[in-house]
Amino acid sequence: MKMEKALEELADRRARALEMGGAEKVERHRSRGKLDVRTRIEKLVDPGTFREVGTLSGSAQYDADGNLVSMSPANFIFGRAKIDGRDVVIAADDFTVRGGAADASIREKSVQAEKMANHFRIPMIRLIDATGGSVRTVEAMGRTYVPGSPAWGPIVSNLETVPVVSLVLGSVAGIASARAVASHLTVMVKDTSHMFIGGPPVVARLGIETTKDSLGGYKIHEKSGAVDMVVGTEEDAFAAARQFLSYLPSSVGEQLPQLDRCEVAPDQSLRDIVPEDRRKIYKMREIVTRVVDPGSFMEMAPMFGRASIQGLARVDGRTVAIMASDPRIYGGGWNADTCDKIARFFDFVETFRIPVLNFVDCPGFVIGPDAERTGTIRHGARTMSAIYRSTVPIMAILIRKVFGVAGAAHMNHEVYRHRIAWPSGDWGSIPLEGGIEAAYAADLEAAEDREATLAEIVARLDALRSPFRTAEAFGVEEIIDPADTRENLVEFVHLAYRRNMIDKPPVRYRP
Amino acid sequence: MADIELKSDVSGRVWQIPKSAGDSVEAEEAVIIIESMKMEIPVAPEQSGTVVKVLVAEGDEVEEDQTVAIFSPD
């Protein structure tokens, strides 16, 4: 047979690559409750579809006669595969080879992986389990080096070209953490993943004692906003990646996936959700999940910027972006974190041209010393700018409150407004509660019985508060029976899909 | 089951404390109500159990994420 020897060597070298960091290191890795890198890829993608690139790369030792003695595979594996039949790029760190350390890797591999996703315009999925630079490299190289991030350009470009998902599957630091968050979806696994700029030993040099959990565990990052989702197991993380991709096109400029249509009967129980007492809260997620296709809502960043609920869902089989106030958190008022969350969300929906359903119950920006100290108004103005620059179709569903500057930002008012309200609607420049004392200060000052005068003013203004008076003046386009919400959404979504790929501005996405 | 801390989701003022130490509480029933942004925002456990200790008084200012009660789930 021709090439017999060469083919034997090829098979031998491929077999060595499959050994990863060696039996002992793989076993130690597994004993920490983690899957090895090749099992991860196998579980993530459609069976048998992973086509590796750079299988033979690594660091080899030869004897004096030039025979291969040992081979340590590269600690970064990548290739093409399919997920639900669609092409993707998978890029995965191998922690069993020098802890996946970035500067011990073959840099060109990660650059090529990012470029491949960009070239073929297919989603990029990173399985991250690596540290950043290591001081050991200095000795190995015999010199230091000026840091640079050769893959960062392609990473940024990918954010504006294809869906990018990063799964944090170990204790990651430095450039690996930056790669993790430079994504449209970043997922952490509860007890086996951590994320730091510098880990506990590095932080200890500052005189601050920490543990992996206290410094960069999931409880820190689900609230820091650095990750979008926390799941229980690596398998859950793979399922989250697959579900996320199912809502999105393979690249920008392509229409969103459209599944089979979905009939849902009008739901009269929606009439009972919003309490009559305006000081009482309710569960906005109940409304969202009852009007989108059953089981289709995937929430992102539920523990960060919590006054705004965000995620993806389907209506009549079409992907929609969900933005909804949560009255349980500051009555739905926006603080700095909430503003940042919304601004990033608008970058995301603009990138992939996803029509937005905005369920509004917003009393305005959160006020008070904390709000001023954290510069809420600047974060808010930035968010409003993002909304006013957006061109994707937005439908606002005014559930209850719409007050103040943040309330006004429920859509871009410069363009056609697609908007409905529930009869529970309550709006204005500022809420009557609290605004009266300021606006009627002179009357109250002059009153003999301050409380009685206040009650009289409240009663007078309350009578003017009916949303139907606003509708008379066409200040709100339509007030509907909450039970009819779904049918209104379905009609909008079909109209939105006629419109969402028109007038696309250049994509700009910032992580 | 080990005791857990009930935390306030928001900063604000303690408006009412409907439950005391020793009281049993249903899932999602308010132990403490915080007034924030003119709304009544309950601090409530996700599952039923017993209040072990209330750590705040009516009128107290609380911070976001502050532990306001200790709770023993069933």
Coordinates of C-alpha atoms in Angstrom, one line a residue:
Chain A
M1 CA 0.0 0.0 0.0
K2 CA 1.2 3.4 -0.9
M3 CA 1.9 5.8 2.0
E4 CA 1.5 2.9 4.5
K5 CA 4.1 4.3 6.9
A6 CA 2.9 7.8 6.7
L7 CA -0.7 6.7 7.3
E8 CA 0.5 4.7 10.3
E9 CA 2.2 7.7 11.7
L10 CA -0.9 9.8 11.0
A11 CA -3.1 7.4 12.9
D12 CA -0.5 7.3 15.8
R13 CA -0.4 11.0 16.1
R14 CA -4.2 11.3 16.0
A15 CA -4.4 8.7 18.7
R16 CA -2.0 10.7 20.9
A17 CA -4.1 13.8 20.4
L18 CA -7.1 12.0 21.9
E19 CA -5.2 11.3 25.1
M20 CA -5.3 15.0 25.9
G21 CA -3.1 15.8 28.9
G22 CA -2.6 12.1 29.8
A23 CA -4.7 9.6 31.8
E24 CA -3.6 10.9 35.1
K25 CA -4.5 14.6 34.4
V26 CA -7.7 13.7 32.7
E27 CA -8.7 11.6 35.7
R28 CA -7.9 14.4 38.1
H29 CA -10.0 16.8 36.0
R30 CA -12.9 14.4 35.9
S31 CA -12.7 13.9 39.7
R32 CA -13.5 17.6 40.1
G33 CA -16.9 17.0 38.5
K34 CA -15.9 18.3 35.1
L35 CA -16.1 16.6 31.7
D36 CA -12.9 16.4 29.6
V37 CA -12.8 18.6 26.5
R38 CA -13.5 15.9 23.9
T39 CA -16.6 14.6 25.9
R40 CA -17.8 18.2 26.1
I41 CA -17.7 18.6 22.3
E42 CA -19.4 15.2 21.8
K43 CA -22.2 16.1 24.1
L44 CA -22.7 19.6 22.7
V45 CA -22.9 18.9 18.9
D46 CA -25.0 16.6 16.7
P47 CA -23.5 13.1 16.9
G48 CA -20.5 12.5 14.7
T49 CA -20.3 15.9 13.2
F50 CA -17.2 17.4 14.8
R51 CA -14.6 18.0 12.1
E52 CA -11.4 19.1 13.9
V53 CA -8.8 21.5 12.5
G54 CA -5.3 21.2 13.9
T55 CA -5.7 17.8 15.3
L56 CA -1.9 17.1 15.1
S57 CA -0.8 20.4 16.7
G58 CA 1.1 20.3 19.9
S59 CA 4.5 20.1 21.4
A60 CA 6.6 17.0 20.5
Q61 CA 9.8 15.4 21.9
Y62 CA 12.1 13.4 19.6
D63 CA 15.0 11.2 20.4
A64 CA 18.5 11.6 18.9
D65 CA 17.5 9.8 15.8
G66 CA 14.5 12.0 15.2
N67 CA 11.9 9.4 16.3
L68 CA 8.8 10.8 18.0
V69 CA 9.0 10.0 21.7
S70 CA 6.1 11.9 23.2
M71 CA 3.5 14.4 22.1
S72 CA 1.6 16.9 24.2
P73 CA -1.4 18.1 22.2
A74 CA -2.2 21.8 22.0
N75 CA -4.5 23.0 24.8
F76 CA -7.0 24.5 22.4
I77 CA -9.1 22.4 20.2
F78 CA -11.3 23.7 17.4
G79 CA -13.3 22.7 14.4
R80 CA -16.6 22.7 12.6
A81 CA -19.7 20.8 13.7
K82 CA -23.4 20.9 13.4
I83 CA -26.0 21.8 16.1
D84 CA -29.6 20.9 15.2
G85 CA -28.4 20.4 11.6
R86 CA -26.8 23.9 11.4
D87 CA -23.1 24.6 10.9
V88 CA -21.2 26.1 13.9
V89 CA -17.6 26.5 15.0
I90 CA -16.6 24.9 18.3
A91 CA -13.5 26.3 20.1
A92 CA -12.6 24.5 23.3
D93 CA -9.8 24.8 25.9
D94 CA -8.2 21.7 27.3
F95 CA -7.5 22.3 31.0
T96 CA -5.6 19.0 31.3
V97 CA -2.8 20.5 29.2
R98 CA -1.0 23.1 31.3
G99 CA -4.3 24.4 32.7
G100 CA -5.3 25.6 29.2
A101 CA -2.9 28.5 29.8
A102 CA -3.3 31.0 27.0
D103 CA 0.4 31.8 26.6
A104 CA 1.2 28.0 26.4
S105 CA -1.1 27.6 23.5
I106 CA -0.5 27.8 19.8
R107 CA -2.0 31.3 19.3
E108 CA -2.7 31.0 15.7
K109 CA -5.3 28.3 16.5
S110 CA -7.6 30.6 18.4
V111 CA -7.2 33.3 15.7
Q112 CA -8.1 30.8 13.0
A113 CA -11.1 29.5 14.9
E114 CA -12.5 33.0 15.3
K115 CA -11.8 33.8 11.6
M116 CA -13.4 30.6 10.4
A117 CA -16.7 31.5 12.1
N118 CA -16.5 35.0 10.5
H119 CA -15.4 33.6 7.1
F120 CA -18.3 31.1 6.7
R121 CA -20.7 33.3 8.7
I122 CA -21.6 30.6 11.2
P123 CA -22.1 30.8 15.0
M124 CA -19.1 30.6 17.3
I125 CA -19.3 28.5 20.4
R126 CA -16.4 28.7 23.0
L127 CA -16.0 26.1 25.7
I128 CA -13.8 28.1 28.1
D129 CA -11.7 26.3 30.7
A130 CA -8.4 28.2 30.7
T131 CA -6.2 30.6 32.6
G132 CA -4.6 33.7 31.2
G133 CA -0.9 34.3 31.0
S134 CA 1.5 32.5 33.3
V135 CA 4.8 33.6 34.7
R136 CA 6.3 30.2 33.9
T137 CA 6.2 31.2 30.3
V138 CA 9.0 33.8 31.0
E139 CA 11.4 30.9 31.9
A140 CA 10.2 28.8 29.0
M141 CA 10.7 31.6 26.5
G142 CA 13.9 33.0 28.0
R143 CA 12.4 36.5 27.8
T144 CA 9.4 38.6 28.6
Y145 CA 7.0 40.0 26.0
V146 CA 4.8 43.0 25.4
P147 CA 1.2 41.7 25.7
G148 CA -1.0 41.8 22.7
S149 CA -4.3 40.0 22.0
P150 CA -4.0 38.8 18.4
A151 CA -7.5 37.2 18.5
W152 CA -9.3 40.3 19.8
G153 CA -9.9 41.9 16.4
P154 CA -11.7 38.7 15.1
I155 CA -13.6 38.4 18.4
V156 CA -15.0 41.9 18.1
S157 CA -15.8 41.3 14.4
N158 CA -17.6 38.1 15.3
L159 CA -19.8 39.9 17.7
E160 CA -21.1 42.0 14.8
T161 CA -21.3 39.1 12.4
V162 CA -22.4 35.8 13.9
P163 CA -24.0 34.6 17.2
V164 CA -21.3 34.0 19.8
V165 CA -21.9 31.8 22.8
S166 CA -19.3 31.2 25.6
L167 CA -19.7 28.5 28.2
V168 CA -17.5 29.0 31.3
L169 CA -16.7 25.4 32.3
G170 CA -13.8 25.8 34.8
S171 CA -12.0 28.5 36.8
V172 CA -11.0 31.0 34.1
A173 CA -8.9 34.1 34.4
G174 CA -7.3 36.9 32.4
I175 CA -7.8 36.8 28.6
A176 CA -10.0 33.6 29.0
S177 CA -12.4 35.7 31.1
A178 CA -12.4 38.5 28.5
R179 CA -13.2 35.9 25.8
A180 CA -16.0 34.6 27.9
V181 CA -17.8 37.9 28.2
A182 CA -17.2 39.0 24.7
S183 CA -20.3 37.1 23.7
H184 CA -24.0 37.4 23.1
L185 CA -24.6 34.7 25.7
T186 CA -22.2 33.8 28.6
V187 CA -23.1 30.8 30.7
M188 CA -21.6 29.6 34.0
V189 CA -21.9 26.2 35.6
K190 CA -22.9 26.6 39.3
D191 CA -20.3 24.8 41.4
T192 CA -17.6 24.0 38.9
S193 CA -16.9 27.3 37.2
H194 CA -15.4 30.6 38.3
M195 CA -14.4 33.7 36.5
F196 CA -11.7 36.3 37.5
I197 CA -9.5 38.9 36.1
G198 CA -6.9 37.6 38.5
G199 CA -7.6 34.6 40.7
P200 CA -7.3 34.3 44.6
P201 CA -3.5 33.7 44.7
V202 CA -2.9 36.9 42.6
V203 CA -5.4 38.9 44.7
A204 CA -3.7 37.6 47.9
R205 CA -0.7 39.7 46.9
L206 CA -2.9 42.7 47.4
G207 CA -3.4 41.5 51.0
I208 CA -7.0 40.4 50.3
E209 CA -7.8 36.8 51.2
T210 CA -10.5 35.3 49.0
T211 CA -11.7 31.9 47.8
K212 CA -12.6 31.0 44.3
D213 CA -16.3 31.1 45.2
S214 CA -16.1 34.4 47.1
L215 CA -14.1 36.1 44.4
G216 CA -15.5 34.9 41.2
G217 CA -18.2 32.2 41.8
Y218 CA -21.6 32.1 40.2
K219 CA -23.2 34.0 43.1
I220 CA -20.9 36.9 42.3
H221 CA -21.3 37.0 38.6
E222 CA -25.0 36.3 38.3
K223 CA -25.3 39.7 40.1
S224 CA -22.3 41.4 38.5
G225 CA -23.9 41.2 35.1
A226 CA -20.7 39.5 33.7
V227 CA -22.7 36.4 32.8
D228 CA -26.1 36.0 31.3
M229 CA -27.1 32.6 32.7
V230 CA -26.1 30.2 35.5
V231 CA -26.9 26.5 35.1
G232 CA -26.5 23.4 37.3
T233 CA -24.4 21.1 35.1
E234 CA -22.3 21.2 32.0
E235 CA -25.0 19.3 30.1
D236 CA -27.4 22.2 31.0
A237 CA -24.9 24.6 29.6
F238 CA -24.8 22.7 26.3
A239 CA -28.7 22.7 26.2
A240 CA -28.7 26.5 26.9
A241 CA -26.3 27.1 24.0
R242 CA -28.4 25.0 21.6
Q243 CA -31.6 26.7 22.7
F244 CA -30.1 30.2 22.3
L245 CA -28.9 29.4 18.8
S246 CA -32.4 28.1 17.9
Y247 CA -33.8 31.6 18.1
L248 CA -31.1 33.2 16.0
P249 CA -30.0 33.3 12.3
S250 CA -26.5 31.8 11.5
S251 CA -25.3 35.4 10.8
V252 CA -26.4 39.0 10.7
G253 CA -28.2 39.9 7.5
E254 CA -30.1 36.6 7.5
Q255 CA -33.8 36.5 8.5
L256 CA -34.6 34.9 11.9
P257 CA -35.6 31.2 12.0
Q258 CA -39.3 30.7 11.7
L259 CA -40.9 27.5 13.2
D260 CA -44.4 26.1 12.8
R261 CA -47.2 28.5 13.7
C262 CA -48.6 28.1 17.2
E263 CA -52.3 28.5 18.2
V264 CA -52.9 29.7 21.7
A265 CA -56.5 30.5 22.9
P266 CA -57.3 33.9 24.5
D267 CA -56.4 33.9 28.2
Q268 CA -59.0 35.6 30.4
S269 CA -56.9 35.0 33.5
L270 CA -54.7 37.8 32.3
R271 CA -57.4 40.2 33.6
D272 CA -56.7 39.1 37.2
I273 CA -52.9 39.6 37.4
V274 CA -52.5 43.4 37.9
P275 CA -53.8 44.4 41.4
E276 CA -56.1 47.4 41.6
D277 CA -54.0 48.9 44.4
R278 CA -51.2 50.6 42.6
R279 CA -48.8 50.1 45.5
K280 CA -49.1 46.3 45.1
I281 CA -46.8 44.2 43.0
Y282 CA -47.5 41.3 40.7
K283 CA -45.5 38.7 38.7
M284 CA -44.7 40.2 35.3
R285 CA -43.2 36.8 34.2
E286 CA -46.7 35.3 34.5
I287 CA -47.9 37.7 31.8
V288 CA -45.0 37.1 29.5
T289 CA -45.2 33.3 29.7
R290 CA -48.9 33.3 29.1
V291 CA -48.8 35.4 25.9
V292 CA -45.8 33.9 24.1
D293 CA -45.7 30.4 22.6
P294 CA -45.9 27.9 25.5
G295 CA -42.4 27.0 26.9
S296 CA -40.6 29.4 24.5
F297 CA -39.3 32.1 26.9
M298 CA -35.6 31.9 27.6
E299 CA -34.6 34.6 30.2
M300 CA -31.2 36.1 30.3
A301 CA -29.4 37.8 33.3
P302 CA -32.3 37.3 35.7
M303 CA -30.3 38.4 38.7
F304 CA -28.7 41.6 37.2
G305 CA -30.5 44.8 36.5
R306 CA -33.5 43.0 37.8
A307 CA -36.1 45.7 37.2
S308 CA -35.9 44.8 33.5
I309 CA -36.7 41.2 32.6
Q310 CA -35.1 40.2 29.3
G311 CA -34.9 37.2 27.0
L312 CA -35.9 35.5 23.8
A313 CA -39.2 33.8 23.0
R314 CA -41.4 32.9 20.1
V315 CA -44.8 34.2 19.1
D316 CA -46.6 32.1 16.5
G317 CA -43.3 30.4 15.8
R318 CA -41.3 33.6 15.2
T319 CA -38.4 34.7 17.4
V320 CA -39.1 37.8 19.5
A321 CA -37.0 39.7 22.0
I322 CA -38.8 40.2 25.4
M323 CA -38.2 43.3 27.6
A324 CA -40.5 43.6 30.6
S325 CA -40.6 45.6 33.7
D326 CA -40.5 43.7 37.0
P327 CA -42.6 45.7 39.6
R328 CA -41.1 43.6 42.3
I329 CA -37.8 45.4 41.9
Y330 CA -38.0 49.1 42.6
G331 CA -41.5 49.0 41.2
G332 CA -39.9 48.5 37.8
G333 CA -37.8 51.6 38.1
W334 CA -34.4 51.8 36.3
N335 CA -31.2 52.0 38.3
A336 CA -27.7 52.1 36.7
D337 CA -27.4 48.3 36.3
T338 CA -30.9 48.1 34.7
C339 CA -30.0 50.8 32.2
D340 CA -26.8 49.0 31.3
K341 CA -28.7 45.8 30.8
I342 CA -31.2 47.4 28.5
A343 CA -28.5 49.2 26.5
R344 CA -26.6 46.0 25.8
F345 CA -29.9 44.3 25.0
F346 CA -30.7 46.8 22.3
D347 CA -27.2 46.3 20.8
F348 CA -28.1 42.6 20.6
V349 CA -31.6 43.0 19.1
E350 CA -30.3 45.4 16.5
T351 CA -27.5 43.1 15.6
F352 CA -29.8 40.2 14.8
R353 CA -32.8 42.3 13.8
I354 CA -35.1 40.8 16.4
P355 CA -38.5 42.5 16.9
V356 CA -39.0 43.6 20.5
L357 CA -42.1 43.2 22.7
N358 CA -41.8 45.6 25.6
F359 CA -44.1 45.0 28.5
V360 CA -44.1 48.3 30.4
D361 CA -44.6 49.1 34.1
C362 CA -42.0 51.7 34.8
P363 CA -42.3 54.5 37.4
G364 CA -39.2 56.1 36.0
F365 CA -35.6 56.1 37.1
V366 CA -34.9 54.9 40.7
I367 CA -34.4 58.1 42.8
G368 CA -32.4 58.7 45.9
P369 CA -28.8 59.0 47.1
D370 CA -27.8 55.6 45.6
A371 CA -29.2 56.6 42.2
E372 CA -27.2 59.8 42.2
R373 CA -24.0 58.2 43.5
T374 CA -24.0 55.6 40.8
G375 CA -24.7 58.2 38.0
T376 CA -28.0 56.6 37.0
I377 CA -28.9 59.5 34.8
R378 CA -25.9 59.1 32.6
H379 CA -26.5 55.3 32.3
G380 CA -30.1 56.2 31.6
A381 CA -29.4 58.8 28.9
R382 CA -27.1 56.3 27.2
T383 CA -29.8 53.7 27.3
M384 CA -32.4 56.1 25.9
S385 CA -29.9 56.9 23.1
A386 CA -29.6 53.2 22.2
I387 CA -33.4 53.0 22.1
Y388 CA -33.8 56.1 20.0
R389 CA -31.2 54.9 17.5
S390 CA -32.9 51.4 17.2
T391 CA -34.6 50.5 14.0
V392 CA -36.0 47.1 14.8
P393 CA -39.8 47.0 15.1
I394 CA -40.9 47.5 18.7
M395 CA -44.3 46.9 20.2
A396 CA -45.0 48.4 23.6
I397 CA -47.7 46.9 25.8
L398 CA -48.4 49.4 28.6
I399 CA -49.4 47.1 31.5
R400 CA -49.5 49.7 34.2
K401 CA -47.2 52.6 35.0
V402 CA -45.4 54.8 32.4
F403 CA -43.8 57.7 34.2
G404 CA -40.9 60.1 33.8
V405 CA -37.9 60.0 31.5
A406 CA -37.3 56.3 31.9
G407 CA -41.0 55.6 31.2
A408 CA -40.9 57.7 28.1
A409 CA -38.0 55.5 26.8
H410 CA -40.4 52.5 26.2
M411 CA -39.9 53.0 22.5
N412 CA -38.4 55.3 19.9
H413 CA -41.0 58.1 19.6
E414 CA -39.5 59.5 16.5
V415 CA -40.8 56.7 14.3
Y416 CA -44.2 55.0 13.9
R417 CA -45.4 53.8 17.3
H418 CA -47.0 50.3 17.6
R419 CA -48.5 50.4 21.1
I420 CA -51.4 49.0 23.1
A421 CA -52.4 49.5 26.7
W422 CA -54.3 47.6 29.3
P423 CA -57.1 49.3 31.2
S424 CA -54.7 49.2 34.2
G425 CA -52.6 51.9 32.5
D426 CA -51.5 54.8 34.7
W427 CA -49.1 57.4 33.3
G428 CA -47.8 60.9 33.4
S429 CA -44.7 63.0 33.7
I430 CA -44.3 62.0 37.4
P431 CA -46.5 59.8 39.6
L432 CA -49.2 61.7 41.4
E433 CA -48.0 60.1 44.7
G434 CA -45.1 62.3 45.7
G435 CA -45.5 64.8 42.9
I436 CA -48.5 66.6 44.5
E437 CA -46.5 67.9 47.5
A438 CA -44.1 69.6 45.1
A439 CA -46.6 70.9 42.6
Y440 CA -49.1 72.2 45.1
A441 CA -46.7 73.4 47.8
A442 CA -48.2 76.9 48.0
D443 CA -51.8 75.6 48.3
L444 CA -50.8 73.1 51.1
E445 CA -48.7 75.8 52.9
A446 CA -51.8 78.2 52.9
A447 CA -54.3 75.5 53.9
E448 CA -55.7 75.5 57.4
D449 CA -56.1 71.7 57.3
R450 CA -53.1 70.5 55.3
E451 CA -54.2 66.8 55.2
A452 CA -57.8 67.6 54.2
T453 CA -56.5 69.9 51.4
L454 CA -54.1 67.2 50.2
A455 CA -56.8 64.6 50.2
E456 CA -59.0 67.0 48.2
I457 CA -56.3 67.6 45.6
V458 CA -55.6 63.8 45.3
A459 CA -59.3 63.1 44.7
R460 CA -59.5 65.8 42.0
L461 CA -56.4 64.5 40.2
D462 CA -57.4 60.9 40.6
A463 CA -60.6 61.6 38.6
L464 CA -58.5 62.7 35.7
R465 CA -56.3 59.7 35.9
S466 CA -58.4 57.3 33.8
P467 CA -56.5 55.9 30.8
F468 CA -59.7 56.4 28.7
R469 CA -59.3 60.2 29.0
T470 CA -55.8 59.7 27.5
A471 CA -57.2 57.6 24.7
E472 CA -59.8 60.3 23.9
A473 CA -56.9 62.6 23.0
F474 CA -55.2 59.7 21.1
G475 CA -52.4 59.9 23.7
V476 CA -52.5 56.2 23.7
E477 CA -53.3 54.4 20.5
E478 CA -55.5 51.5 21.7
I479 CA -56.7 50.1 25.0
I480 CA -57.5 46.4 24.9
D481 CA -58.9 43.6 27.0
P482 CA -55.8 41.9 28.5
A483 CA -57.3 38.6 27.2
D484 CA -56.8 39.8 23.7
T485 CA -53.0 40.5 24.2
R486 CA -51.8 37.4 22.4
E487 CA -53.8 38.0 19.3
N488 CA -52.4 41.6 19.1
L489 CA -48.8 40.2 19.5
V490 CA -49.3 37.6 16.8
E491 CA -50.5 40.2 14.3
F492 CA -47.6 42.5 15.2
V493 CA -45.0 39.8 14.8
H494 CA -46.1 38.9 11.3
L495 CA -46.0 42.6 10.4
A496 CA -42.6 43.0 12.0
Y497 CA -41.1 40.2 10.0
R498 CA -42.1 42.2 6.8
R499 CA -40.1 45.1 8.2
N500 CA -37.2 43.9 10.3
M501 CA -34.7 43.4 7.5
I502 CA -35.3 46.8 5.9
D503 CA -33.3 50.0 6.8
K504 CA -30.6 48.1 8.6
P505 CA -28.0 50.5 10.1
P506 CA -24.4 49.3 10.4
V507 CA -24.1 46.8 13.2
R508 CA -22.3 47.9 16.3
Y509 CA -22.2 45.5 19.3
R510 CA -20.4 46.2 22.6
P511 CA -20.1 43.4 25.2
Chain B
M1 CA -32.9 22.0 56.8
A2 CA -30.4 24.7 57.6
D3 CA -31.7 28.2 58.3
I4 CA -31.5 30.7 55.5
E5 CA -31.2 34.5 55.3
L6 CA -34.1 36.4 53.8
K7 CA -32.7 39.4 52.0
S8 CA -34.3 42.6 50.6
D9 CA -34.3 42.8 46.8
V10 CA -34.3 46.6 47.1
S11 CA -33.1 49.5 49.2
G12 CA -35.9 51.3 51.0
R13 CA -37.7 51.6 54.3
V14 CA -39.2 48.9 56.4
W15 CA -43.0 49.6 56.2
Q16 CA -44.6 46.6 57.9
I17 CA -43.5 43.4 59.6
P18 CA -46.5 41.1 59.3
K19 CA -44.6 38.1 60.8
S20 CA -42.7 37.6 64.0
A21 CA -40.2 35.0 65.3
G22 CA -41.9 31.6 65.6
D23 CA -44.6 32.4 63.0
S24 CA -45.1 29.9 60.2
V25 CA -45.1 31.3 56.7
E26 CA -46.4 30.0 53.4
A27 CA -44.2 30.1 50.3
E28 CA -44.2 33.6 48.8
E29 CA -45.9 35.1 51.9
A30 CA -44.5 38.4 53.1
V31 CA -42.4 38.3 56.3
I32 CA -41.4 41.9 55.9
I33 CA -42.7 44.6 53.6
I34 CA -40.2 47.2 52.3
E35 CA -41.5 50.5 50.9
S36 CA -39.4 51.5 47.9
M37 CA -40.3 53.7 44.9
K38 CA -43.7 54.1 46.6
M39 CA -44.4 50.4 46.2
E40 CA -44.9 47.7 48.8
I41 CA -42.2 45.2 48.1
P42 CA -42.5 42.0 50.2
V43 CA -39.5 40.0 51.5
A44 CA -40.9 36.5 51.2
P45 CA -39.4 33.0 51.2
E46 CA -39.6 30.8 48.2
Q47 CA -40.9 27.9 50.3
S48 CA -42.9 27.5 53.5
G49 CA -41.3 27.4 56.9
T50 CA -40.9 29.3 60.2
V51 CA -39.5 32.7 61.0
V52 CA -36.5 32.3 63.3
K53 CA -35.6 35.9 63.8
V54 CA -36.5 39.4 62.5
L55 CA -33.5 41.6 62.2
V56 CA -35.1 45.0 61.4
A57 CA -37.8 47.3 62.9
E58 CA -40.5 49.3 61.2
G59 CA -39.1 52.5 59.9
D60 CA -35.5 51.2 59.5
E61 CA -33.7 52.0 56.2
V62 CA -32.4 48.9 54.5
E63 CA -29.9 48.4 51.7
E64 CA -30.3 46.2 48.7
D65 CA -29.3 42.6 49.5
Q66 CA -29.4 43.3 53.3
T67 CA -30.4 40.3 55.4
V68 CA -33.6 41.3 57.2
A69 CA -34.7 38.0 58.7
I70 CA -33.6 34.5 59.4
F71 CA -35.9 31.7 58.2
S72 CA -36.1 28.0 58.7
P73 CA -37.6 26.2 55.7
D74 CA -39.8 23.1 56.2

